[in-house]
Tab-separated table of C-alpha atoms in Angstrom:
chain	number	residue	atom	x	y	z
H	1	UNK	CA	2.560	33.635	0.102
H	2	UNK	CA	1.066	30.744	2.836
H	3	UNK	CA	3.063	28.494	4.342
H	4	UNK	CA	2.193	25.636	2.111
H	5	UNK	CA	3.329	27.154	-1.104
H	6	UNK	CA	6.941	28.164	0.668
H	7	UNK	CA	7.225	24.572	1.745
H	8	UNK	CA	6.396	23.377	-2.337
H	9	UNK	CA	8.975	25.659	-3.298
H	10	UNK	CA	11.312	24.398	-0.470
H	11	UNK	CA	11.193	20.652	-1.389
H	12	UNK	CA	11.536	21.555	-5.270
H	13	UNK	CA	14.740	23.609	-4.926
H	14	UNK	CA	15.977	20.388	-2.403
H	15	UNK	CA	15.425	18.055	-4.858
H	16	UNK	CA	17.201	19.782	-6.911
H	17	UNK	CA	20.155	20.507	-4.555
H	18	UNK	CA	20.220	16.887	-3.689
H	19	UNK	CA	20.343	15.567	-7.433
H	20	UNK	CA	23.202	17.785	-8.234
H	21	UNK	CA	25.113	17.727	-4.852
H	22	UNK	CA	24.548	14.164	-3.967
H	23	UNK	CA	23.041	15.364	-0.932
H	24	UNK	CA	22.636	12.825	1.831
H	25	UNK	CA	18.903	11.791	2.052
H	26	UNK	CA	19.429	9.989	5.106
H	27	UNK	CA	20.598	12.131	7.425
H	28	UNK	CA	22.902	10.102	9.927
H	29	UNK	CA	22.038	6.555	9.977
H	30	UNK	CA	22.136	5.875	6.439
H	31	UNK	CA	18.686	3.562	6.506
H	32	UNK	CA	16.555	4.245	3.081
H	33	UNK	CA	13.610	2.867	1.433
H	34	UNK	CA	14.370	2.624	-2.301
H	35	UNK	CA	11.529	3.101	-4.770
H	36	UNK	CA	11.934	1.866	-8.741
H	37	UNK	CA	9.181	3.592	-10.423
H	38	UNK	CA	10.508	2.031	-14.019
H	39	UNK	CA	9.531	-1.496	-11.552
H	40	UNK	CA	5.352	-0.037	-10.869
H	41	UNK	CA	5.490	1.338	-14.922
H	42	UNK	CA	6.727	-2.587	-15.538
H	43	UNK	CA	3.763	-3.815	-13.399
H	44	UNK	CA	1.570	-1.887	-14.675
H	45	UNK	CA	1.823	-3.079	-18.303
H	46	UNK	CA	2.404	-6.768	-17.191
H	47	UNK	CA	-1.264	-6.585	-15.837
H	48	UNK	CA	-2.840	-4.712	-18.814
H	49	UNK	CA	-1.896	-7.416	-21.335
H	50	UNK	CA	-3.690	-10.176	-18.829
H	51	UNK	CA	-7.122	-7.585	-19.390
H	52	UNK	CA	-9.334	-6.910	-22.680
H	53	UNK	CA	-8.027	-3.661	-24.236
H	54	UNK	CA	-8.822	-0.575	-22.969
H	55	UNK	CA	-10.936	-2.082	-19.843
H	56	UNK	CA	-10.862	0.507	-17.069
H	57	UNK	CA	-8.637	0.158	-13.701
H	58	UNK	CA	-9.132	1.400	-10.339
H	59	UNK	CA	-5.538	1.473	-8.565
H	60	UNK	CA	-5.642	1.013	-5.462
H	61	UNK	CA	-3.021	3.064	-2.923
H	62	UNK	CA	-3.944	2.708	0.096
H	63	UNK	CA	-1.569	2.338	3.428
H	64	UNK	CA	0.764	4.795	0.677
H	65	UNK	CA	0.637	2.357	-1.646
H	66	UNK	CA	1.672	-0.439	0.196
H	67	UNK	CA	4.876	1.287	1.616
H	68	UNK	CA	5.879	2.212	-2.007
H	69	UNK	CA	4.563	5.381	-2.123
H	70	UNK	CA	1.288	6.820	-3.001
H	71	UNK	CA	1.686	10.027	-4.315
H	72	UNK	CA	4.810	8.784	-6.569
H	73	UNK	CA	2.785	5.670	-7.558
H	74	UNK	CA	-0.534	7.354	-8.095
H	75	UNK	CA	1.423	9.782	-10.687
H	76	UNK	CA	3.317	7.203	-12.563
H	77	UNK	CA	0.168	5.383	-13.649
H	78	UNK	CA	-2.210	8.276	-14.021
H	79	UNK	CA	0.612	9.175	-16.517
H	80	UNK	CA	0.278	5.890	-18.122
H	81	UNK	CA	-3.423	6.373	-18.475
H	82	UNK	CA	-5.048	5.204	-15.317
H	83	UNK	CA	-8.478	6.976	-14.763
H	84	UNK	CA	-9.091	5.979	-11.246
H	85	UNK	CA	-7.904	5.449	-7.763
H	86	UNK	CA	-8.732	3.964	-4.426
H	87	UNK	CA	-7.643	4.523	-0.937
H	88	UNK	CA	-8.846	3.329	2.395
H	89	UNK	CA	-10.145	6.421	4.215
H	90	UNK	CA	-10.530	10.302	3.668
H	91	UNK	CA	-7.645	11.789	4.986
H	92	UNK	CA	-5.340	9.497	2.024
H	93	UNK	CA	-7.678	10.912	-0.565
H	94	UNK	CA	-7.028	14.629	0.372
H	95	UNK	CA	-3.295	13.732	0.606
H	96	UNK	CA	-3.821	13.023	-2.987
H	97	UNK	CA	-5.215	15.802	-4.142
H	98	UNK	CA	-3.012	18.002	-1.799
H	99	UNK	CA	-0.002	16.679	-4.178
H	100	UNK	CA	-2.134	17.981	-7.281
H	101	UNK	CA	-3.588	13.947	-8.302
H	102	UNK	CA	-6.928	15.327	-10.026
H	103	UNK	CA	-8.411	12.000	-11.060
H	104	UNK	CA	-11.307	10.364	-9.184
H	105	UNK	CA	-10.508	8.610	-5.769
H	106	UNK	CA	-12.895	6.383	-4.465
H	107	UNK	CA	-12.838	5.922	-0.469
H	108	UNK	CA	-12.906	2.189	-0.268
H	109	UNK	CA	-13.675	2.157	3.907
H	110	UNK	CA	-16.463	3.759	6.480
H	111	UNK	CA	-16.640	6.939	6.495
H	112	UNK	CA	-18.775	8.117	9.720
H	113	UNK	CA	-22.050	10.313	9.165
H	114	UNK	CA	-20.952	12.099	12.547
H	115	UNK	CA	-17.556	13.914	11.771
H	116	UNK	CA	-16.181	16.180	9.931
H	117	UNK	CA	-14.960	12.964	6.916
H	118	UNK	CA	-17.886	13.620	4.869
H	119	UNK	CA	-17.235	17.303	4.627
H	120	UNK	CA	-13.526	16.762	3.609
H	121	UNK	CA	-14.718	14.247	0.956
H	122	UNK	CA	-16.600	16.367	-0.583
H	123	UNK	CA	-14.950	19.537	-0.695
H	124	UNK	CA	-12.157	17.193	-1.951
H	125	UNK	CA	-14.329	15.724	-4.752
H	126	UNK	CA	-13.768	11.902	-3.242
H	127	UNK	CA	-15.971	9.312	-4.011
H	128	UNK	CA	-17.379	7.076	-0.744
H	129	UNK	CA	-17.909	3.841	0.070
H	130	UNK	CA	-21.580	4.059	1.433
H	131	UNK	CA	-23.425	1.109	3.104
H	132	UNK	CA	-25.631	2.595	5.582
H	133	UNK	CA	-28.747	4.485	5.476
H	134	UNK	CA	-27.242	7.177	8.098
H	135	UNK	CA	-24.470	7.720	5.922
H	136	UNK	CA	-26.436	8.025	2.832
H	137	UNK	CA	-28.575	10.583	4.368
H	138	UNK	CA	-25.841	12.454	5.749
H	139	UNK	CA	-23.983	12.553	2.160
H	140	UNK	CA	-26.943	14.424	0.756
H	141	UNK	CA	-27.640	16.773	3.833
H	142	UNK	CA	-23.847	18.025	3.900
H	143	UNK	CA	-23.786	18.031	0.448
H	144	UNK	CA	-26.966	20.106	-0.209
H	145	UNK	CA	-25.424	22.493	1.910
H	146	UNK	CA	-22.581	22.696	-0.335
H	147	UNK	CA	-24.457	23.055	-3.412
H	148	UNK	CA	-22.225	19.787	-4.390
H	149	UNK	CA	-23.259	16.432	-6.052
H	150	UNK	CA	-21.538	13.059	-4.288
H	151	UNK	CA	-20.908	10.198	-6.321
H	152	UNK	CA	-21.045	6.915	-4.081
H	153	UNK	CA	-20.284	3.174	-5.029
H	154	UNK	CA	-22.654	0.980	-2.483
H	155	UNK	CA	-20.271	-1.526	-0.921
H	156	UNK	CA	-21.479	-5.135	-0.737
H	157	UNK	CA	-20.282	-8.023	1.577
H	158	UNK	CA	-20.153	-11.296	-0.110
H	159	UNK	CA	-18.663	-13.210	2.356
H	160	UNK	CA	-15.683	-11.113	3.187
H	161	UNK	CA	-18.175	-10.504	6.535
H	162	UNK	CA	-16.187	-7.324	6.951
H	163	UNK	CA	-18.039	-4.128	6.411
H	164	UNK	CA	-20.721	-3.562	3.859
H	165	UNK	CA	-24.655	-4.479	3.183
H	166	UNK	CA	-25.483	-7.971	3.478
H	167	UNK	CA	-25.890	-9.754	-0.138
H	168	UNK	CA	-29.914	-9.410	-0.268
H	169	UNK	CA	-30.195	-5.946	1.257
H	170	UNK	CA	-28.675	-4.529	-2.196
H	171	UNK	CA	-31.866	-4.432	-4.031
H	172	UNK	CA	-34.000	-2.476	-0.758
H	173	UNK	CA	-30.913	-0.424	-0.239
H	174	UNK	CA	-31.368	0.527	-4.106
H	175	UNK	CA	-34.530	0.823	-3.433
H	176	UNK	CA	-34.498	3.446	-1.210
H	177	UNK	CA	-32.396	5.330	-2.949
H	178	UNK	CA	-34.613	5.354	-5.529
H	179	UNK	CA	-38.084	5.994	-3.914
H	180	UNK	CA	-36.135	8.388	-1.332
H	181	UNK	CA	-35.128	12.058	-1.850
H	182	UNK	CA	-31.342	11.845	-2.716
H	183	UNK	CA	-30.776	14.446	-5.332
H	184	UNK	CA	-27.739	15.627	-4.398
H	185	UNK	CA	-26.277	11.759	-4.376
H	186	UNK	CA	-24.918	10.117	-7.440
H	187	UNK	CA	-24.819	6.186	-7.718
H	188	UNK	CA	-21.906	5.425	-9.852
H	189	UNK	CA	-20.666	2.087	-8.587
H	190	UNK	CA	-21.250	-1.061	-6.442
H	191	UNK	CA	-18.277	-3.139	-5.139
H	192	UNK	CA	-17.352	-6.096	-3.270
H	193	UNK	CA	-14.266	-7.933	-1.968
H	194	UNK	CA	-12.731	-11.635	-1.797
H	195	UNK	CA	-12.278	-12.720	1.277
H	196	UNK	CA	-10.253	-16.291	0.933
H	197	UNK	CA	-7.189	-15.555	-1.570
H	198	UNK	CA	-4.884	-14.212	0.978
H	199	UNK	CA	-2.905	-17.424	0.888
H	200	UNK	CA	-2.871	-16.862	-2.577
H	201	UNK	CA	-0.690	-18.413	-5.224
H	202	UNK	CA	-1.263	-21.508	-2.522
H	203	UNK	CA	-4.737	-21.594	-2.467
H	204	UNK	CA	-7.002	-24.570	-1.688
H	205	UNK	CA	-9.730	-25.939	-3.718
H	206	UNK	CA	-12.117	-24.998	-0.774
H	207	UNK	CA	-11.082	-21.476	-1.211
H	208	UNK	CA	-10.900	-20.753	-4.954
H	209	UNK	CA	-14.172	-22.238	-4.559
H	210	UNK	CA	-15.286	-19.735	-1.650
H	211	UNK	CA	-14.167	-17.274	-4.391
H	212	UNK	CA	-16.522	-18.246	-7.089
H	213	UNK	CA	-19.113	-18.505	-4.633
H	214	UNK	CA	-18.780	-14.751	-3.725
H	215	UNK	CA	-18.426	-13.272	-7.536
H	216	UNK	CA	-21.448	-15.579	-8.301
H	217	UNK	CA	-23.724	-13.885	-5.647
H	218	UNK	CA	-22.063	-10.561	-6.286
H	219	UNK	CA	-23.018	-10.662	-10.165
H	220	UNK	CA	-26.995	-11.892	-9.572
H	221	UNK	CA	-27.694	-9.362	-6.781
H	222	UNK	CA	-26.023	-6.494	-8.578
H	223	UNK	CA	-28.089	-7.737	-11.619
H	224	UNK	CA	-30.979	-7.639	-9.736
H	225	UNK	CA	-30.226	-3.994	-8.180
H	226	UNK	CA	-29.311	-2.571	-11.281
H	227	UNK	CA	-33.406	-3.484	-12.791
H	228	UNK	CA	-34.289	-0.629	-9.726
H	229	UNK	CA	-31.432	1.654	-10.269
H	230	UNK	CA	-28.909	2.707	-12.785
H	231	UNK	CA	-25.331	1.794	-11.768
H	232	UNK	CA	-22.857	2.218	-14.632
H	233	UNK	CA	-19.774	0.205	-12.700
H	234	UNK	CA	-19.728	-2.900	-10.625
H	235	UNK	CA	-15.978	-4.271	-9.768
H	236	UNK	CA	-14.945	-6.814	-7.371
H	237	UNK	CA	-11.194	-8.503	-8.775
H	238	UNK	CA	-8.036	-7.066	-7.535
H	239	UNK	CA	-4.570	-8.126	-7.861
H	240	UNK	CA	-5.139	-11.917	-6.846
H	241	UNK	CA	-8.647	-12.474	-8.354
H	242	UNK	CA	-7.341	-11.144	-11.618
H	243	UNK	CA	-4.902	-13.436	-11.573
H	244	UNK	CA	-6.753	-16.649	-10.146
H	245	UNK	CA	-10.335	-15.980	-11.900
H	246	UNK	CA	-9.484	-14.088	-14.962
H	247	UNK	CA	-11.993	-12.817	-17.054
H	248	UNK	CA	-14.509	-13.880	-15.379
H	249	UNK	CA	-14.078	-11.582	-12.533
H	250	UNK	CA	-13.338	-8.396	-14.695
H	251	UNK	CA	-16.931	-7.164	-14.838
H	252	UNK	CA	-16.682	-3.603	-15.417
H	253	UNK	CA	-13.915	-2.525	-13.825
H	254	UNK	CA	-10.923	-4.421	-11.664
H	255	UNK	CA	-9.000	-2.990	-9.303
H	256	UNK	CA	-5.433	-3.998	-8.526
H	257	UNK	CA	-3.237	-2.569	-5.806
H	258	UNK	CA	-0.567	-4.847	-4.618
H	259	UNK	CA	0.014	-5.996	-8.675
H	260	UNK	CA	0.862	-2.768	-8.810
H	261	UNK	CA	3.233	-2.178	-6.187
H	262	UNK	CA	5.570	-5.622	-7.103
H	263	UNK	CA	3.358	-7.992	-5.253
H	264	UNK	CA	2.387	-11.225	-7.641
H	265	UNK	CA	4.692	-13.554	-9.693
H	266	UNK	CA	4.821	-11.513	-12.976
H	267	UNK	CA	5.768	-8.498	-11.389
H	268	UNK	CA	9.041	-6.768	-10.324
H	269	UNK	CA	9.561	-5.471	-6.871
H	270	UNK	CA	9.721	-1.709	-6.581
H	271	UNK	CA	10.997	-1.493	-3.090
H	272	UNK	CA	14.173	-2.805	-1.546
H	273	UNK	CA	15.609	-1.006	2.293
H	274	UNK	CA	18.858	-0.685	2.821
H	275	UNK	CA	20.946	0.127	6.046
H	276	UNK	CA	24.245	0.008	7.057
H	277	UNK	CA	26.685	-1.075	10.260
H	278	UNK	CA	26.972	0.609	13.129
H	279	UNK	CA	29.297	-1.334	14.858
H	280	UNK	CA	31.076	-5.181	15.348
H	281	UNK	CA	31.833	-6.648	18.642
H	282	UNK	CA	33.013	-9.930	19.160
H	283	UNK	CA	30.930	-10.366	22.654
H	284	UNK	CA	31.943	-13.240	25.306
H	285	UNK	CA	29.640	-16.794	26.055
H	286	UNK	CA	26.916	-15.966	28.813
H	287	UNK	CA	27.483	-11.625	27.766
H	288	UNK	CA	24.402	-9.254	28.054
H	289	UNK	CA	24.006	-9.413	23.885
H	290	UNK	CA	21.126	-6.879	23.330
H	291	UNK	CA	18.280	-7.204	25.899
H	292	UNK	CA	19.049	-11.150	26.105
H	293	UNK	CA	21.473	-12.918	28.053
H	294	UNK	CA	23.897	-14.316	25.013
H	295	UNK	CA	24.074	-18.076	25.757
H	296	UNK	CA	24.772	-19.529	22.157
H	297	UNK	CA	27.958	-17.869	21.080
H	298	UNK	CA	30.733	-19.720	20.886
H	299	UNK	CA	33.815	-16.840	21.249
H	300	UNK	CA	34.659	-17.044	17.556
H	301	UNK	CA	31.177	-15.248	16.925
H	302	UNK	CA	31.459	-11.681	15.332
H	303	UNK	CA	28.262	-9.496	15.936
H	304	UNK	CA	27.175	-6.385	14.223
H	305	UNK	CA	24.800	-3.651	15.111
H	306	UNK	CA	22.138	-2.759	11.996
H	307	UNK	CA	20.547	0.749	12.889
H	308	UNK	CA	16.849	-0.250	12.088
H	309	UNK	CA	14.371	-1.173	14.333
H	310	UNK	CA	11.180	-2.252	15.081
H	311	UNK	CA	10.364	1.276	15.074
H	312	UNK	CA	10.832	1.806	11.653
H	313	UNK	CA	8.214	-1.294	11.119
H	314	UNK	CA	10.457	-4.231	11.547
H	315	UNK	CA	8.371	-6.523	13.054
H	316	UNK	CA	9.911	-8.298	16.216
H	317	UNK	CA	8.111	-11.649	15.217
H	318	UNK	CA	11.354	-12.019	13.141
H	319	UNK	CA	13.515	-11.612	15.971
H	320	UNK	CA	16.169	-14.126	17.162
H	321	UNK	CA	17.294	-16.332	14.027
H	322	UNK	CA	13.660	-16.166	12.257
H	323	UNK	CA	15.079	-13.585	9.810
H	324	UNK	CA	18.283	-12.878	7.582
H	325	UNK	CA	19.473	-9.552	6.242
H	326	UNK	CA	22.477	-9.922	3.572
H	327	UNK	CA	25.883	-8.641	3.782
H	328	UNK	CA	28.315	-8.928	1.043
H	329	UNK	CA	25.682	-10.326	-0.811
H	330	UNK	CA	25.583	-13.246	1.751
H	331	UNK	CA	22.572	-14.191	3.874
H	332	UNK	CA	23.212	-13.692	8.160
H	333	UNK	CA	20.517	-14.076	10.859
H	334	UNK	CA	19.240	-11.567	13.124
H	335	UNK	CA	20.329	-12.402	16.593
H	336	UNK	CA	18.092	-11.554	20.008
H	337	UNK	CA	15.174	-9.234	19.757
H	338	UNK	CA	14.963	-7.056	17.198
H	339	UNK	CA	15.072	-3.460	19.255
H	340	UNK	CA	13.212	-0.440	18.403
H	341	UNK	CA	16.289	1.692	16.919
H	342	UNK	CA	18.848	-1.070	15.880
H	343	UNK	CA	18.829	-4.826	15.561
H	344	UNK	CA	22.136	-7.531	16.040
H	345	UNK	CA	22.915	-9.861	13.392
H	346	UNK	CA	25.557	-12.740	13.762
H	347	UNK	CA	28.618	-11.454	10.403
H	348	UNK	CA	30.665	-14.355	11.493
H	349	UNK	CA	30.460	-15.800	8.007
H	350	UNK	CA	31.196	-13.257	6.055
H	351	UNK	CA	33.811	-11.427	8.720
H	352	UNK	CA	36.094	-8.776	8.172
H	353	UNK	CA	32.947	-6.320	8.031
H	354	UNK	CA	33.732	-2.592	8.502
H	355	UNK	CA	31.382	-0.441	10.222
H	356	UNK	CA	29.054	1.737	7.330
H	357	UNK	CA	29.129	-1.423	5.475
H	358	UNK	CA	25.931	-1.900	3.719
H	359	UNK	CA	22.982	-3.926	4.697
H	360	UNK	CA	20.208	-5.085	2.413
H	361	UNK	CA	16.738	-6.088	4.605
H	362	UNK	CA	14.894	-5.874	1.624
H	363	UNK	CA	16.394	-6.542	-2.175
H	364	UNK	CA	19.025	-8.150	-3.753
H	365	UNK	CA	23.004	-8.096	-3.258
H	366	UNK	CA	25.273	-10.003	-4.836
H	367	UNK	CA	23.396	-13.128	-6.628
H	368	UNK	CA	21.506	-13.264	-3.388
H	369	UNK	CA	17.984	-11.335	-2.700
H	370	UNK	CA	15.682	-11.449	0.100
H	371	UNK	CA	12.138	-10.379	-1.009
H	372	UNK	CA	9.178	-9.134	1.179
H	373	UNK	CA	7.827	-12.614	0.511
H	374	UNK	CA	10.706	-14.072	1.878
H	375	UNK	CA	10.124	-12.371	4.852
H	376	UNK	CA	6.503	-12.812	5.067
H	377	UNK	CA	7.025	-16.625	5.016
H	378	UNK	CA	9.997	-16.123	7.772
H	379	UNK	CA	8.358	-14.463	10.000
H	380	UNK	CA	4.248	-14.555	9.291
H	381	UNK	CA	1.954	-12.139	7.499
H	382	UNK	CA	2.083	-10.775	3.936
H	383	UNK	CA	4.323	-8.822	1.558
H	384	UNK	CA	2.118	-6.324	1.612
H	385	UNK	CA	2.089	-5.918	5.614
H	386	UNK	CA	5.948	-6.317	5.472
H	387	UNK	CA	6.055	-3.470	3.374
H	388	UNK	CA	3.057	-1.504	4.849
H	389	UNK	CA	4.443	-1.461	8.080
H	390	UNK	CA	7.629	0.540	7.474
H	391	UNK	CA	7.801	3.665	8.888
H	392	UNK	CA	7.399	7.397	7.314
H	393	UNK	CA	10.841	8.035	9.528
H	394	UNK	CA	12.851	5.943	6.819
H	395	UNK	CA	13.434	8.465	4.084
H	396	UNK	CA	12.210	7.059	0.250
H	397	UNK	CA	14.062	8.256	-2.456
H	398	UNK	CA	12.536	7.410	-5.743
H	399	UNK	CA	14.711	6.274	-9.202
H	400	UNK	CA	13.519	6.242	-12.866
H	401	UNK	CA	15.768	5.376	-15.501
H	402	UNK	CA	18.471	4.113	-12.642
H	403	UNK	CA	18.346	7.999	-11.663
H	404	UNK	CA	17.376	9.759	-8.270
H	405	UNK	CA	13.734	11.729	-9.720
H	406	UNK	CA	12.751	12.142	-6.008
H	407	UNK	CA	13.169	11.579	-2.139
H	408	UNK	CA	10.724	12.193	0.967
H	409	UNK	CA	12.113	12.784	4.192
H	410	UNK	CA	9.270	13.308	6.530
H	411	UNK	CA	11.073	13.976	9.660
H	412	UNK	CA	12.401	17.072	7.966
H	413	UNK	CA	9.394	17.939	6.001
H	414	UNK	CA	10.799	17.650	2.751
């Protein structure tokens, strides 16, 4: 019996302890990411009814699905019929299949000709994102020697100017392919991606035009590559083009990943963090207050210690009144730097607080909520880097049907 297997059986029998014993997840400091996988099921059937029936979707997971979980995600909408998934490098994709996810997984980044990524991929049965003649070769070489065909979907840059082939080299790359000797390599798919909706829904008419622009050259060049070879799928929308560009963008297959995870305005969040007090101090005008010199309290001022960090992905651009947290379902700023264990907020407002009192960074309390949007337009960035960003030291404990179905703690390996 290998190591692995004991662990399986480990982590089964605790999350079956914990369900029925109410078993801390968090051991000690009470911080948890919350996952609502009835939220991603929600999301998931919000974006089908926007898409012709039956039209194939790639879910995307990457960066653990956003923070929300990528094995838990990747399960809930295989179950609910999804046929494909995405991730950004190798190593996610064998995580994947490591947690028994048997659908195909396409590798949406580089993977280098020169280690050992290529192997993994296809011992692991992943798709790659292939854009170079070295790694083309290289897929065929390792994978002759492994009596194994690689499928591939060509990745094209249409003005992303990221990584890819340039617009025109599709057709010679396709050529090659074609007049070269690739038999062990199977072209299933050629891709692209937007590269001016981040501001999305507060876009300007310069960039929803920039995004035309790009699906326009993607559709005549793969038109044009597909007279030389055969390739059966060609997707470029995900969350945000399906949403701005609609059917038009849908080609054969669309690919949504933060839709998924509670990201766009007819979705639900599925993630909220919670924490709790540590302690309250009412500290004195010109007092040490953190690692600043506290020159704005007025003596009246209660403060209270929150034991998350910018360790656990807080980022400290939201330090020192740019962010709120809520506390008896009332909104109170973070005061000084945020620190890498705990951070200070100002409960003056809503004082008497007890220490263990619980804090809400992300989610709602009370008729208050403070969303990773919120915070994105607080403090900079995205929702999906607020999210991203949190660290695998916060434990996730995962709810369907308002129960507990699962938790991760990765600091004790279960």
């Amino acid at each position: 019996m290998n190591s692995r297997f004991l662990r399986l059986i480990f982590s089964m029998f605790l999350v079956v302890k914990c369900t029925e014993s109410l078993l801390k997840v968090s051991q000690g400091r009470e911080s948890t990411i919350h996952i609502d996988l009835d939220a991603v099921k929600y999301n998931y059937q919000q974006l089908v009814k926007k898409l012709p029936q039956n039209h194939p979707i790639m879910v995307v997971v990457k960066a653990n699905a956003y923070g929300v979980g990528a094995v838990a995600v990747s399960k809930t909408v295989v179950g609910l019929g999804v046929k494909y998934l995405a991730v950004a490098f190798v190593d996610e994709g064998v995580h994947l299949r490591n947690h028994g996810i048997n659908v195909p997984i396409l590798v949406l980044g580089y993977t280098a000709a020169s280690d050992g990524g290529i192997e993994l991929a296809i011992r692991y049965n992943l798709t790659l994102a292939v854009y170079t003649k070295e790694v083309l070769d290289a897929i065929q070489r390792k994978a002759w020697y492994s009596r194994r065909r690689v499928k591939i979907h060509i990745k094209v840059n249409t003005g992303m100017n990221r990584i890819g082939l340039e617009a025109e080299d599709l057709v010679p790359f396709a050529t090659t392919i074609r007049n070269g000797f690739y038999p062990k390599v199977e072209v299933e798919g050629v891709f692209s991606h937007f590269g001016s909706l981040s501001d999305y829904p507060n876009l300007s008419e310069a960039n929803k035009q920039y995004a035309r622009d790009q699906l326009n050259t993607f559709r005549r060049v793969v038109n044009l590559a597909r007279k030389v070879i055969n390739i059966p799928i060609a997707h470029m929308a995900a969350s945000k083009s399906i949403e701005l560009l609609g059917e038009e963008a849908f080609m054969d297959m669309v690919r949504p990943g933060s839709a998924i995870s509670g990201f766009m305005p007819f979705t639900k969040p599925a993630l909220s963090l919670t924490s709790i007090v540590s302690a309250i101090r009412k500290p004195v005008k010109g007092q040490q207050l953190g690692y600043q010199v506290n020159s704005t309290a007025t003596g009246d001022d209660w403060i209270a210690g929150v034991l998350l960090g910018f360790a656990d992905g807080l980022s400290r651009d939201c330090s020192n009144g740019r962010r709120e947290v809520l506390i008896k379902g009332v909104r109170v700023p973070i005061v000084t730097r945020i620190m890498m264990d705990q951070m200070l907020v100002n409960v003056t407002i809503v004082y008497p607080v007890a220490v263990e009192e619980k804090v809400v960074i992300i989610g709602r309390q009370g008729q208050e909520e403070i969303t990773a949007e919120d915070i994105a337009k607080m403090c900079g960035g995205s929702a999906t880097s607020v999210t991203s960003q949190l660290s695998t030291r916060i434990p996730r404990v995962y709810y369907q049907n308002g129960r507990m179905v699962y938790y991760e703690n990765n600091l004790l390996m279960y």
